[in-house]
PDB file of C-alpha atoms in Angstrom:
ATOM      1  CA  UNK A 213       0.000   0.000   0.000  1.00  0.00           C
ATOM      2  CA  UNK A 214       1.364   3.440  -0.945  1.00  0.00           C
ATOM      3  CA  UNK A 215       1.921   6.015   1.749  1.00  0.00           C
ATOM      4  CA  UNK A 216      -0.465   8.943   2.022  1.00  0.00           C
ATOM      5  CA  UNK A 217       0.863  12.510   2.017  1.00  0.00           C
ATOM      6  CA  UNK A 218      -1.579  15.276   2.910  1.00  0.00           C
ATOM      7  CA  UNK A 219      -0.731  18.682   1.436  1.00  0.00           C
ATOM      8  CA  UNK A 220      -2.856  21.598   2.586  1.00  0.00           C
ATOM      9  CA  UNK A 221      -2.763  24.873   0.685  1.00  0.00           C
ATOM     10  CA  UNK A 222      -1.267  23.266  -2.420  1.00  0.00           C
ATOM     11  CA  UNK A 223      -2.408  25.885  -4.946  1.00  0.00           C
ATOM     12  CA  UNK A 224       0.898  27.777  -4.801  1.00  0.00           C
ATOM     13  CA  UNK A 225       4.029  26.803  -6.695  1.00  0.00           C
ATOM     14  CA  UNK A 226       5.614  25.093  -3.668  1.00  0.00           C
ATOM     15  CA  UNK A 227       2.549  22.946  -3.080  1.00  0.00           C
ATOM     16  CA  UNK A 228       2.278  22.021  -6.747  1.00  0.00           C
ATOM     17  CA  UNK A 229       5.954  21.044  -6.819  1.00  0.00           C
ATOM     18  CA  UNK A 230       5.627  18.844  -3.728  1.00  0.00           C
ATOM     19  CA  UNK A 231       2.402  17.233  -4.933  1.00  0.00           C
ATOM     20  CA  UNK A 232       3.936  16.365  -8.295  1.00  0.00           C
ATOM     21  CA  UNK A 233       7.014  14.862  -6.649  1.00  0.00           C
ATOM     22  CA  UNK A 234       5.070  12.668  -4.232  1.00  0.00           C
ATOM     23  CA  UNK A 235       2.669  11.491  -6.914  1.00  0.00           C
ATOM     24  CA  UNK A 236       5.566  10.554  -9.191  1.00  0.00           C
ATOM     25  CA  UNK A 237       7.108   8.682  -6.241  1.00  0.00           C
ATOM     26  CA  UNK A 238       3.929   6.609  -5.978  1.00  0.00           C
ATOM     27  CA  UNK A 239       2.348   8.261  -2.933  1.00  0.00           C
ATOM     28  CA  UNK A 240      -1.355   8.817  -2.448  1.00  0.00           C
ATOM     29  CA  UNK A 241      -1.486  12.620  -2.339  1.00  0.00           C
ATOM     30  CA  UNK A 242      -4.499  14.253  -0.689  1.00  0.00           C
ATOM     31  CA  UNK A 243      -4.942  17.970  -1.320  1.00  0.00           C
ATOM     32  CA  UNK A 244      -6.764  20.277   1.102  1.00  0.00           C
ATOM     33  CA  UNK A 245      -8.022  23.710   0.066  1.00  0.00           C
ATOM     34  CA  UNK A 246     -10.931  26.118   0.036  1.00  0.00           C
ATOM     35  CA  UNK A 247     -12.426  24.194  -2.871  1.00  0.00           C
ATOM     36  CA  UNK A 248     -10.686  20.875  -2.354  1.00  0.00           C
ATOM     37  CA  UNK A 249      -9.979  19.256  -4.713  1.00  0.00           C
ATOM     38  CA  UNK A 250      -9.946  16.332  -2.264  1.00  0.00           C
ATOM     39  CA  UNK A 251     -10.904  17.917   1.066  1.00  0.00           C
ATOM     40  CA  UNK A 252     -12.347  21.353   1.840  1.00  0.00           C
ATOM     41  CA  UNK A 253     -11.277  23.371   4.854  1.00  0.00           C
ATOM     42  CA  UNK A 254     -14.863  23.504   6.135  1.00  0.00           C
ATOM     43  CA  UNK A 255     -15.106  19.683   6.129  1.00  0.00           C
ATOM     44  CA  UNK A 256     -13.757  18.797   9.581  1.00  0.00           C
ATOM     45  CA  UNK A 257     -14.693  15.117   9.265  1.00  0.00           C
ATOM     46  CA  UNK A 258     -13.050  14.855   5.859  1.00  0.00           C
ATOM     47  CA  UNK A 259      -9.877  16.518   7.131  1.00  0.00           C
ATOM     48  CA  UNK A 260      -9.713  14.166  10.111  1.00  0.00           C
ATOM     49  CA  UNK A 261     -10.136  11.183   7.784  1.00  0.00           C
ATOM     50  CA  UNK A 262      -7.372  12.521   5.508  1.00  0.00           C
ATOM     51  CA  UNK A 263      -4.777  12.900   8.274  1.00  0.00           C
ATOM     52  CA  UNK A 264      -5.657   9.585   9.916  1.00  0.00           C
ATOM     53  CA  UNK A 265      -2.992   7.099   8.945  1.00  0.00           C
ATOM     54  CA  UNK A 266      -1.116   9.615   6.807  1.00  0.00           C
ATOM     55  CA  UNK A 267       2.672   9.341   6.590  1.00  0.00           C
ATOM     56  CA  UNK A 268       3.054  13.125   6.743  1.00  0.00           C
ATOM     57  CA  UNK A 269       0.992  16.301   6.721  1.00  0.00           C
ATOM     58  CA  UNK A 270       2.380  19.439   5.037  1.00  0.00           C
ATOM     59  CA  UNK A 271       0.426  22.653   5.568  1.00  0.00           C
ATOM     60  CA  UNK A 272       1.329  25.578   3.321  1.00  0.00           C
ATOM     61  CA  UNK A 273      -1.980  27.452   3.515  1.00  0.00           C
ATOM     62  CA  UNK A 274      -2.112  31.219   3.837  1.00  0.00           C
ATOM     63  CA  UNK A 275      -2.888  34.308   1.818  1.00  0.00           C
ATOM     64  CA  UNK A 276       0.088  35.619  -0.148  1.00  0.00           C
ATOM     65  CA  UNK A 277       1.945  38.492   1.518  1.00  0.00           C
ATOM     66  CA  UNK A 278       2.535  39.990  -1.930  1.00  0.00           C
ATOM     67  CA  UNK A 279      -0.205  42.584  -1.473  1.00  0.00           C
ATOM     68  CA  UNK A 280      -0.794  45.989   0.089  1.00  0.00           C
ATOM     69  CA  UNK A 281      -1.014  45.737   3.860  1.00  0.00           C
ATOM     70  CA  UNK A 282      -4.344  47.498   4.271  1.00  0.00           C
ATOM     71  CA  UNK A 283      -6.746  46.554   7.056  1.00  0.00           C
ATOM     72  CA  UNK A 284      -8.586  43.899   5.067  1.00  0.00           C
ATOM     73  CA  UNK A 285      -5.467  42.223   3.720  1.00  0.00           C
ATOM     74  CA  UNK A 286      -3.708  42.228   7.091  1.00  0.00           C
ATOM     75  CA  UNK A 287      -6.725  40.592   8.695  1.00  0.00           C
ATOM     76  CA  UNK A 288      -6.905  37.952   5.956  1.00  0.00           C
ATOM     77  CA  UNK A 289      -3.161  37.219   6.142  1.00  0.00           C
ATOM     78  CA  UNK A 290      -3.601  36.449   9.847  1.00  0.00           C
ATOM     79  CA  UNK A 291      -6.914  34.612   9.501  1.00  0.00           C
ATOM     80  CA  UNK A 292      -5.884  32.414   6.591  1.00  0.00           C
ATOM     81  CA  UNK A 293      -2.858  31.115   8.499  1.00  0.00           C
ATOM     82  CA  UNK A 294      -4.321  30.729  11.956  1.00  0.00           C
ATOM     83  CA  UNK A 295      -7.666  29.176  10.995  1.00  0.00           C
ATOM     84  CA  UNK A 296      -6.137  26.591   8.681  1.00  0.00           C
ATOM     85  CA  UNK A 297      -3.339  25.676  11.091  1.00  0.00           C
ATOM     86  CA  UNK A 298      -5.893  25.284  13.877  1.00  0.00           C
ATOM     87  CA  UNK A 299      -8.038  23.074  11.634  1.00  0.00           C
ATOM     88  CA  UNK A 300      -5.081  20.773  10.932  1.00  0.00           C
ATOM     89  CA  UNK A 301      -4.193  20.616  14.617  1.00  0.00           C
ATOM     90  CA  UNK A 302      -7.748  19.758  15.624  1.00  0.00           C
ATOM     91  CA  UNK A 303      -7.983  17.088  12.938  1.00  0.00           C
ATOM     92  CA  UNK A 304      -4.766  15.463  14.180  1.00  0.00           C
ATOM     93  CA  UNK A 305      -5.812  15.780  17.842  1.00  0.00           C
ATOM     94  CA  UNK A 306      -9.076  13.902  17.195  1.00  0.00           C
ATOM     95  CA  UNK A 307      -7.563  11.225  14.941  1.00  0.00           C
ATOM     96  CA  UNK A 308      -7.219   7.677  16.239  1.00  0.00           C
ATOM     97  CA  UNK A 309      -4.134   7.144  14.021  1.00  0.00           C
ATOM     98  CA  UNK A 310      -2.387  10.531  13.880  1.00  0.00           C
ATOM     99  CA  UNK A 311       0.424  11.163  11.384  1.00  0.00           C
ATOM    100  CA  UNK A 312       3.963  10.820  12.762  1.00  0.00           C
ATOM    101  CA  UNK A 313       4.987  14.269  11.509  1.00  0.00           C
ATOM    102  CA  UNK A 314       3.314  17.555  10.633  1.00  0.00           C
ATOM    103  CA  UNK A 315       5.231  20.201   8.701  1.00  0.00           C
ATOM    104  CA  UNK A 316       3.752  23.679   8.829  1.00  0.00           C
ATOM    105  CA  UNK A 317       4.939  26.606   6.743  1.00  0.00           C
ATOM    106  CA  UNK A 318       6.521  29.509   8.573  1.00  0.00           C
ATOM    107  CA  UNK A 319       8.886  32.202   7.366  1.00  0.00           C
ATOM    108  CA  UNK A 320      12.452  33.368   7.865  1.00  0.00           C
ATOM    109  CA  UNK A 321      10.964  36.870   8.034  1.00  0.00           C
ATOM    110  CA  UNK A 322      10.319  36.100  11.700  1.00  0.00           C
ATOM    111  CA  UNK A 323      13.886  37.286  12.407  1.00  0.00           C
ATOM    112  CA  UNK A 324      14.863  40.935  12.693  1.00  0.00           C
ATOM    113  CA  UNK A 325      16.389  43.027   9.925  1.00  0.00           C
ATOM    114  CA  UNK A 326      19.985  41.769  10.080  1.00  0.00           C
ATOM    115  CA  UNK A 327      23.094  43.333   8.583  1.00  0.00           C
ATOM    116  CA  UNK A 328      25.490  42.492  11.425  1.00  0.00           C
ATOM    117  CA  UNK A 329      25.307  38.695  11.699  1.00  0.00           C
ATOM    118  CA  UNK A 330      23.325  35.677  10.512  1.00  0.00           C
ATOM    119  CA  UNK A 331      20.198  34.509  12.320  1.00  0.00           C
ATOM    120  CA  UNK A 332      20.173  30.845  13.380  1.00  0.00           C
ATOM    121  CA  UNK A 333      17.508  28.917  15.265  1.00  0.00           C
ATOM    122  CA  UNK A 334      19.623  29.080  18.433  1.00  0.00           C
ATOM    123  CA  UNK A 335      20.940  32.653  18.322  1.00  0.00           C
ATOM    124  CA  UNK A 336      18.562  34.464  15.981  1.00  0.00           C
ATOM    125  CA  UNK A 337      16.640  37.447  17.331  1.00  0.00           C
ATOM    126  CA  UNK A 338      12.975  37.751  16.468  1.00  0.00           C
ATOM    127  CA  UNK A 339      11.995  41.061  14.950  1.00  0.00           C
ATOM    128  CA  UNK A 340       9.056  43.429  15.282  1.00  0.00           C
ATOM    129  CA  UNK A 341       6.320  44.687  13.006  1.00  0.00           C
ATOM    130  CA  UNK A 342       3.379  43.228  11.152  1.00  0.00           C
ATOM    131  CA  UNK A 343       5.142  40.452   9.212  1.00  0.00           C
ATOM    132  CA  UNK A 344       6.985  39.253  12.297  1.00  0.00           C
ATOM    133  CA  UNK A 345       3.825  39.213  14.397  1.00  0.00           C
ATOM    134  CA  UNK A 346       2.124  37.102  11.719  1.00  0.00           C
ATOM    135  CA  UNK A 347       4.980  34.596  11.851  1.00  0.00           C
ATOM    136  CA  UNK A 348       4.955  34.465  15.646  1.00  0.00           C
ATOM    137  CA  UNK A 349       1.197  33.882  15.785  1.00  0.00           C
ATOM    138  CA  UNK A 350       1.461  31.229  13.048  1.00  0.00           C
ATOM    139  CA  UNK A 351       4.039  29.253  15.021  1.00  0.00           C
ATOM    140  CA  UNK A 352       2.129  29.647  18.298  1.00  0.00           C
ATOM    141  CA  UNK A 353      -0.917  28.124  16.617  1.00  0.00           C
ATOM    142  CA  UNK A 354       1.182  25.235  15.316  1.00  0.00           C
ATOM    143  CA  UNK A 355       2.650  24.330  18.712  1.00  0.00           C
ATOM    144  CA  UNK A 356      -0.497  24.927  20.777  1.00  0.00           C
ATOM    145  CA  UNK A 357      -1.743  21.983  22.868  1.00  0.00           C
ATOM    146  CA  UNK A 358      -0.564  18.382  23.085  1.00  0.00           C
ATOM    147  CA  UNK A 359      -0.175  16.073  20.116  1.00  0.00           C
ATOM    148  CA  UNK A 360       1.728  13.159  21.671  1.00  0.00           C
ATOM    149  CA  UNK A 361       1.717  11.044  18.518  1.00  0.00           C
ATOM    150  CA  UNK A 362       2.802  13.746  16.080  1.00  0.00           C
ATOM    151  CA  UNK A 363       6.098  15.583  15.720  1.00  0.00           C
ATOM    152  CA  UNK A 364       5.642  19.225  14.697  1.00  0.00           C
ATOM    153  CA  UNK A 365       8.100  21.181  12.546  1.00  0.00           C
ATOM    154  CA  UNK A 366       7.845  24.877  11.641  1.00  0.00           C
ATOM    155  CA  UNK A 367       9.545  25.377   8.264  1.00  0.00           C
ATOM    156  CA  UNK A 368      11.077  28.851   8.527  1.00  0.00           C
ATOM    157  CA  UNK A 369      11.523  29.191   4.783  1.00  0.00           C
ATOM    158  CA  UNK A 370      13.609  31.897   3.180  1.00  0.00           C
ATOM    159  CA  UNK A 371      12.538  33.233  -0.230  1.00  0.00           C
ATOM    160  CA  UNK A 372      11.943  30.107  -2.301  1.00  0.00           C
ATOM    161  CA  UNK A 373      13.375  30.173  -5.819  1.00  0.00           C
ATOM    162  CA  UNK A 374      11.707  28.152  -8.551  1.00  0.00           C
ATOM    163  CA  UNK A 375       9.417  28.333 -11.556  1.00  0.00           C
ATOM    164  CA  UNK A 376       6.547  30.536 -10.401  1.00  0.00           C
ATOM    165  CA  UNK A 377       8.336  32.107  -7.459  1.00  0.00           C
ATOM    166  CA  UNK A 378       9.133  35.701  -6.518  1.00  0.00           C
ATOM    167  CA  UNK A 379      12.000  35.368  -8.985  1.00  0.00           C
ATOM    168  CA  UNK A 380       9.613  36.021 -11.888  1.00  0.00           C
ATOM    169  CA  UNK A 381       9.201  39.791 -11.387  1.00  0.00           C
ATOM    170  CA  UNK A 382      12.965  40.213 -10.854  1.00  0.00           C
ATOM    171  CA  UNK A 383      13.677  38.380 -14.110  1.00  0.00           C
ATOM    172  CA  UNK A 384      11.200  40.638 -15.913  1.00  0.00           C
ATOM    173  CA  UNK A 385      12.881  43.761 -14.504  1.00  0.00           C
ATOM    174  CA  UNK A 386      16.318  42.524 -15.539  1.00  0.00           C
ATOM    175  CA  UNK A 387      15.214  41.690 -19.068  1.00  0.00           C
ATOM    176  CA  UNK A 388      13.848  45.221 -19.495  1.00  0.00           C
ATOM    177  CA  UNK A 389      17.090  46.831 -18.315  1.00  0.00           C
ATOM    178  CA  UNK A 390      15.794  47.615 -14.835  1.00  0.00           C
ATOM    179  CA  UNK A 391      17.691  44.848 -13.083  1.00  0.00           C
ATOM    180  CA  UNK A 392      19.936  46.950 -10.890  1.00  0.00           C
ATOM    181  CA  UNK A 393      19.810  46.730  -7.086  1.00  0.00           C
ATOM    182  CA  UNK A 394      16.778  47.814  -5.093  1.00  0.00           C
ATOM    183  CA  UNK A 395      18.267  50.665  -3.082  1.00  0.00           C
ATOM    184  CA  UNK A 396      16.841  51.681   0.284  1.00  0.00           C
ATOM    185  CA  UNK A 397      16.512  55.305   1.338  1.00  0.00           C
ATOM    186  CA  UNK A 398      14.519  57.687   3.472  1.00  0.00           C
ATOM    187  CA  UNK A 399      10.760  57.833   3.105  1.00  0.00           C
ATOM    188  CA  UNK A 400       7.989  59.467   5.067  1.00  0.00           C
ATOM    189  CA  UNK A 401       5.967  57.374   7.485  1.00  0.00           C
ATOM    190  CA  UNK A 402       2.309  57.848   8.277  1.00  0.00           C
ATOM    191  CA  UNK A 403       1.028  57.266  11.790  1.00  0.00           C
ATOM    192  CA  UNK A 404      -1.257  54.558  10.446  1.00  0.00           C
ATOM    193  CA  UNK A 405       1.599  52.561   8.925  1.00  0.00           C
ATOM    194  CA  UNK A 406       3.737  52.890  12.028  1.00  0.00           C
ATOM    195  CA  UNK A 407       0.850  51.765  14.246  1.00  0.00           C
ATOM    196  CA  UNK A 408       0.170  48.810  11.959  1.00  0.00           C
ATOM    197  CA  UNK A 409       3.840  47.824  11.932  1.00  0.00           C
ATOM    198  CA  UNK A 410       4.034  47.958   8.148  1.00  0.00           C
ATOM    199  CA  UNK A 411       6.483  50.815   7.640  1.00  0.00           C
ATOM    200  CA  UNK A 412       9.992  49.808   6.596  1.00  0.00           C
ATOM    201  CA  UNK A 413      12.707  51.814   8.359  1.00  0.00           C
ATOM    202  CA  UNK A 414      15.700  52.880   6.248  1.00  0.00           C
ATOM    203  CA  UNK A 415      18.805  50.912   7.227  1.00  0.00           C
ATOM    204  CA  UNK A 416      20.711  48.951   4.552  1.00  0.00           C
ATOM    205  CA  UNK A 417      22.615  51.136   2.089  1.00  0.00           C
ATOM    206  CA  UNK A 418      23.542  50.652  -1.530  1.00  0.00           C
ATOM    207  CA  UNK A 419      21.469  47.527  -2.182  1.00  0.00           C
ATOM    208  CA  UNK A 420      23.434  45.556   0.393  1.00  0.00           C
ATOM    209  CA  UNK A 421      20.416  44.207   2.254  1.00  0.00           C
ATOM    210  CA  UNK A 422      21.005  40.490   2.744  1.00  0.00           C
ATOM    211  CA  UNK A 423      19.080  38.068   0.578  1.00  0.00           C
ATOM    212  CA  UNK A 424      18.372  34.669   2.103  1.00  0.00           C
ATOM    213  CA  UNK A 425      16.975  32.171  -0.372  1.00  0.00           C
ATOM    214  CA  UNK A 426      16.452  28.462  -0.970  1.00  0.00           C
ATOM    215  CA  UNK A 427      15.985  26.461  -4.181  1.00  0.00           C
ATOM    216  CA  UNK A 428      12.635  24.673  -4.262  1.00  0.00           C
ATOM    217  CA  UNK A 429      14.444  21.337  -4.658  1.00  0.00           C
ATOM    218  CA  UNK A 430      15.961  21.924  -1.219  1.00  0.00           C
ATOM    219  CA  UNK A 431      12.546  22.648   0.297  1.00  0.00           C
ATOM    220  CA  UNK A 432      11.584  19.123  -0.738  1.00  0.00           C
ATOM    221  CA  UNK A 433      15.020  17.827   0.247  1.00  0.00           C
ATOM    222  CA  UNK A 434      14.761  19.360   3.705  1.00  0.00           C
ATOM    223  CA  UNK A 435      11.283  17.908   4.259  1.00  0.00           C
ATOM    224  CA  UNK A 436      12.453  14.435   3.273  1.00  0.00           C
ATOM    225  CA  UNK A 437      15.558  14.778   5.450  1.00  0.00           C
ATOM    226  CA  UNK A 438      13.449  15.870   8.413  1.00  0.00           C
ATOM    227  CA  UNK A 439      11.064  12.960   7.871  1.00  0.00           C
ATOM    228  CA  UNK A 440      14.040  10.624   8.204  1.00  0.00           C
ATOM    229  CA  UNK A 441      15.318  12.351  11.382  1.00  0.00           C
ATOM    230  CA  UNK A 442      12.653  12.047  14.102  1.00  0.00           C
ATOM    231  CA  UNK A 443      14.953  13.719  16.624  1.00  0.00           C
ATOM    232  CA  UNK A 444      14.383  17.069  14.863  1.00  0.00           C
ATOM    233  CA  UNK A 445      11.304  19.085  15.708  1.00  0.00           C
ATOM    234  CA  UNK A 446      10.355  22.678  16.429  1.00  0.00           C
ATOM    235  CA  UNK A 447      11.555  25.576  14.290  1.00  0.00           C
ATOM    236  CA  UNK A 448      13.925  24.760  11.421  1.00  0.00           C
ATOM    237  CA  UNK A 449      15.460  27.334   9.067  1.00  0.00           C
ATOM    238  CA  UNK A 450      15.011  26.206   5.465  1.00  0.00           C
ATOM    239  CA  UNK A 451      17.488  28.449   3.705  1.00  0.00           C
ATOM    240  CA  UNK A 452      20.667  28.128   1.680  1.00  0.00           C
ATOM    241  CA  UNK A 453      23.807  28.039   3.841  1.00  0.00           C
ATOM    242  CA  UNK A 454      25.234  30.808   1.642  1.00  0.00           C
ATOM    243  CA  UNK A 455      22.952  33.873   1.686  1.00  0.00           C
ATOM    244  CA  UNK A 456      23.678  36.624  -0.812  1.00  0.00           C
ATOM    245  CA  UNK A 457      22.666  40.265  -0.964  1.00  0.00           C
ATOM    246  CA  UNK A 458      20.343  42.195  -3.245  1.00  0.00           C
ATOM    247  CA  UNK A 459      23.093  43.777  -5.331  1.00  0.00           C
ATOM    248  CA  UNK A 460      24.759  40.410  -5.991  1.00  0.00           C
ATOM    249  CA  UNK A 461      21.424  38.750  -6.740  1.00  0.00           C
ATOM    250  CA  UNK A 462      20.546  41.279  -9.422  1.00  0.00           C
ATOM    251  CA  UNK A 463      24.050  41.258 -10.933  1.00  0.00           C
ATOM    252  CA  UNK A 464      23.978  37.467 -11.159  1.00  0.00           C
ATOM    253  CA  UNK A 465      20.566  37.527 -12.807  1.00  0.00           C
ATOM    254  CA  UNK A 466      21.739  40.061 -15.383  1.00  0.00           C
ATOM    255  CA  UNK A 467      24.794  37.984 -16.219  1.00  0.00           C
ATOM    256  CA  UNK A 468      22.810  34.770 -16.641  1.00  0.00           C
ATOM    257  CA  UNK A 469      20.170  36.518 -18.749  1.00  0.00           C
ATOM    258  CA  UNK A 470      22.806  38.243 -20.870  1.00  0.00           C
ATOM    259  CA  UNK A 471      21.531  41.709 -19.969  1.00  0.00           C
ATOM    260  CA  UNK A 472      24.216  44.405 -19.906  1.00  0.00           C
ATOM    261  CA  UNK A 473      22.181  47.317 -18.544  1.00  0.00           C
ATOM    262  CA  UNK A 474      20.748  47.241 -15.044  1.00  0.00           C
ATOM    263  CA  UNK A 475      19.348  50.505 -13.749  1.00  0.00           C
ATOM    264  CA  UNK A 476      18.887  50.667  -9.972  1.00  0.00           C
ATOM    265  CA  UNK A 477      15.514  51.188  -8.328  1.00  0.00           C
ATOM    266  CA  UNK A 478      15.637  53.754  -5.532  1.00  0.00           C
ATOM    267  CA  UNK A 479      13.324  53.845  -2.520  1.00  0.00           C
ATOM    268  CA  UNK A 480      11.058  56.538  -3.944  1.00  0.00           C
ATOM    269  CA  UNK A 481      10.604  54.513  -7.127  1.00  0.00           C
ATOM    270  CA  UNK A 482       9.874  51.379  -5.138  1.00  0.00           C
ATOM    271  CA  UNK A 483       7.325  53.142  -2.944  1.00  0.00           C
ATOM    272  CA  UNK A 484       5.444  54.553  -5.911  1.00  0.00           C
ATOM    273  CA  UNK A 485       5.724  51.322  -7.856  1.00  0.00           C
ATOM    274  CA  UNK A 486       4.547  49.202  -4.938  1.00  0.00           C
ATOM    275  CA  UNK A 487       1.328  51.212  -4.753  1.00  0.00           C
ATOM    276  CA  UNK A 488       0.776  50.697  -8.479  1.00  0.00           C
ATOM    277  CA  UNK A 489       1.294  46.929  -8.397  1.00  0.00           C
ATOM    278  CA  UNK A 490      -0.296  46.446  -4.960  1.00  0.00           C
ATOM    279  CA  UNK A 491       2.643  45.151  -2.934  1.00  0.00           C
ATOM    280  CA  UNK A 492       5.000  46.344  -0.167  1.00  0.00           C
ATOM    281  CA  UNK A 493       8.603  47.557  -0.288  1.00  0.00           C
ATOM    282  CA  UNK A 494       9.532  45.494   2.788  1.00  0.00           C
ATOM    283  CA  UNK A 495       9.583  42.414   0.571  1.00  0.00           C
ATOM    284  CA  UNK A 496      12.750  43.628  -1.182  1.00  0.00           C
ATOM    285  CA  UNK A 497      14.259  46.068   1.333  1.00  0.00           C
ATOM    286  CA  UNK A 498      14.323  44.067   4.573  1.00  0.00           C
ATOM    287  CA  UNK A 499      17.726  42.491   5.207  1.00  0.00           C
ATOM    288  CA  UNK A 500      17.128  38.772   5.717  1.00  0.00           C
ATOM    289  CA  UNK A 501      20.306  37.001   6.834  1.00  0.00           C
ATOM    290  CA  UNK A 502      19.386  33.461   7.811  1.00  0.00           C
ATOM    291  CA  UNK A 503      21.509  30.310   8.133  1.00  0.00           C
ATOM    292  CA  UNK A 504      20.109  26.735   8.449  1.00  0.00           C
ATOM    293  CA  UNK A 505      22.167  25.706  11.454  1.00  0.00           C
ATOM    294  CA  UNK A 506      19.985  22.770  12.540  1.00  0.00           C
ATOM    295  CA  UNK A 507      19.881  21.193   9.083  1.00  0.00           C
ATOM    296  CA  UNK A 508      23.627  21.588   8.624  1.00  0.00           C
ATOM    297  CA  UNK A 509      24.452  20.228  12.071  1.00  0.00           C
ATOM    298  CA  UNK A 510      22.241  17.188  11.387  1.00  0.00           C
ATOM    299  CA  UNK A 511      24.096  16.493   8.129  1.00  0.00           C
ATOM    300  CA  UNK A 512      21.749  17.730   5.406  1.00  0.00           C
ATOM    301  CA  UNK A 513      23.593  18.362   2.128  1.00  0.00           C
ATOM    302  CA  UNK A 514      22.013  21.061   0.009  1.00  0.00           C
ATOM    303  CA  UNK A 515      21.488  20.332  -3.670  1.00  0.00           C
ATOM    304  CA  UNK A 516      21.919  24.059  -4.377  1.00  0.00           C
ATOM    305  CA  UNK A 517      24.020  25.732  -1.675  1.00  0.00           C
ATOM    306  CA  UNK A 518      25.252  28.541  -3.981  1.00  0.00           C
ATOM    307  CA  UNK A 519      23.150  31.220  -5.662  1.00  0.00           C
ATOM    308  CA  UNK A 520      24.471  31.147  -9.232  1.00  0.00           C
ATOM    309  CA  UNK A 521      23.953  27.399  -9.858  1.00  0.00           C
ATOM    310  CA  UNK A 522      20.470  27.682  -8.353  1.00  0.00           C
ATOM    311  CA  UNK A 523      19.539  30.566 -10.648  1.00  0.00           C
ATOM    312  CA  UNK A 524      21.185  28.823 -13.588  1.00  0.00           C
ATOM    313  CA  UNK A 525      19.064  25.715 -13.046  1.00  0.00           C
ATOM    314  CA  UNK A 526      15.810  27.662 -12.825  1.00  0.00           C
ATOM    315  CA  UNK A 527      16.501  29.909 -15.804  1.00  0.00           C
ATOM    316  CA  UNK A 528      17.628  26.964 -17.931  1.00  0.00           C
ATOM    317  CA  UNK A 529      14.391  25.168 -17.095  1.00  0.00           C
ATOM    318  CA  UNK A 530      12.445  28.190 -18.338  1.00  0.00           C
ATOM    319  CA  UNK A 531      14.712  28.531 -21.408  1.00  0.00           C
ATOM    320  CA  UNK A 532      15.829  31.976 -20.289  1.00  0.00           C
ATOM    321  CA  UNK A 533      19.506  31.232 -19.806  1.00  0.00           C
ATOM    322  CA  UNK A 534      21.611  33.276 -22.212  1.00  0.00           C
ATOM    323  CA  UNK A 535      23.954  31.375 -24.521  1.00  0.00           C
ATOM    324  CA  UNK A 536      26.966  33.169 -23.032  1.00  0.00           C
ATOM    325  CA  UNK A 537      26.062  31.793 -19.589  1.00  0.00           C
ATOM    326  CA  UNK A 538      25.328  28.234 -20.673  1.00  0.00           C
ATOM    327  CA  UNK A 539      27.789  25.527 -19.737  1.00  0.00           C
TER     328      UNK A 539
END
């Protein structure tokens, strides 16, 4: 009998990638979402049946943070994570054959803006502001209550690179000659944004904000590694051991795409542009410097530890790799 893998919130590119892998490996993949296709979030009995006897549960559900942080979106970002995580927990708690492991998405954004040193699970300092509070609440919901038969792991994922990821808009900018660094600067803050914790304070200079990332193959690799290591639970950083910075990221993209010109985007441009495309500047200006200490100490070997090979693989798969960069 094939093992059953339950993937909740599988409509995003990470969920689709995982579902495809497990299906090709012969697993019985059960997908949970607002409209199924196998189980709906409002079907508590169906969710309990899905997790009962499952080999693993992977919950990725939550509204995308790539939006403007107005009142309605902030509320939905919280609600979509907490309600779904609670539903999974309750399903496992009431199951008579609970899964041995439950992986729940979290985010490396939980750490503070860091330019001075890397953030590890042991020594990392949690930050402040809206995005951090979302991450904290998400993890609290995951670890609430007793689940004696199920190990719980919070996947503190850095920016995941793959086909369909946040890389897409950066590739588009680079191809149009706008692939220079995203440069922070001073900007006015409204009382409303400060109170909501959504205003990004000017800190990193010259596009040197750190860029922590992970290839999607290593998201899967980390999950499989963690499945095989029952001694690991709690928060785990899922991030390349070699973070980069924004300036290097954009320069590497330009080189691999064969684009010579890369105009920088300054803070005022980013602020105006973010309003136009309904997103937030924090997504590119916060310095995320995260290292996967627990995975490395346990012996996980990353398939893509370095940025350029990771980008090369993704761009080649999309047939965007310039001939001069091909090997």
